[in-house]
Amino acid sequence: MGLPVTIKAFVFDAYGTLYDIQSVAAVTDESFPGYGEVITQVWRMKQLEYTWQRSMMQRYVDFSVVTRESLVYSLKLLGLNYDQAVFDRIMDKYVHLDLYPDAKVALDALKPNKLAILSNGSSDMLGPLVKNTGLDRILDATISIDSERIFKPAPAAYALIEKRLRVQPSEVVFVSSNPFDVVGAKAFGLNVAWIERVTPEAMAAEVKPNAPIYPVTMFKAIRTQMDELGFQPDHRIHTLSELATVV
């Protein structure tokens, strides 16, 4: 047997992994009282769906456009009227998303490994977000899939890690809380750590016989449980702060 490969880089998904996408609910509920949660859930699900549809159709637009289109869909679906100022205020939250509380400490603990983001986000979204939250002083690179014009989980998106960081896939731990991203990264050949923030046991406890299913519960059922596509993460952890124990 050969010597084990040394890990040289940790590469993170941004939205839902380092950044709490549900933090947009504070702005959506302020603009549309009582609708904040459902807007947030539908918006995120359509945002992801549009990335996959556009990749399959070979009709790429950057993530800022996808995010706008999916927000328009969500507001129309709910019959909510809005003016441009309201719409822009909601969109602006995407460059001021909340970091998960343990993100900075977890990243600092992984030095001197190379640290980077690989995200579907466009450069004009990721740059301000990373700077606004101070991660520009910690990360070695913020990689957008823009140059490949195809969204994760396409293999070409993950290939950007080697191109930018000059590390082999076997030398990388890719970190994501999004199951579709975990599966895509593992299929590509990366070592993968899944941030399992909602366990199956916790999910099952939320669903009661004959009880109403709330938007956040449906979102968790669809978007936070591991997909059955034949690929499993190498590491299953529950918080970013556990990453230091992976290597």
Coordinates of C-alpha atoms in Angstrom, one line a residue, residues 7 34 63 89 95 102 110 121 133 137 142 149 176 183 189 196 205 210 224 228 232:
I7 CA -4.3 17.0 2.6
G34 CA -45.9 36.8 7.5
F63 CA -25.9 33.4 -10.5
R89 CA -33.4 45.6 -0.8
V95 CA -24.1 40.2 -0.4
D102 CA -18.4 29.0 14.0
L110 CA -7.4 24.7 9.4
G121 CA -22.1 32.5 -7.0
T133 CA -17.8 39.3 6.3
R137 CA -8.4 38.1 5.2
T142 CA -12.7 32.7 -3.9
R149 CA -20.3 28.8 -17.5
S176 CA -20.6 21.4 1.8
V183 CA -22.6 14.0 -4.3
G189 CA -13.1 12.4 -7.0
E196 CA -25.1 17.4 8.3
A205 CA -39.3 14.1 14.7
N210 CA -51.9 14.1 10.1
T224 CA -31.0 18.8 3.8
E228 CA -29.6 8.4 -2.8
Q232 CA -21.6 9.1 0.2

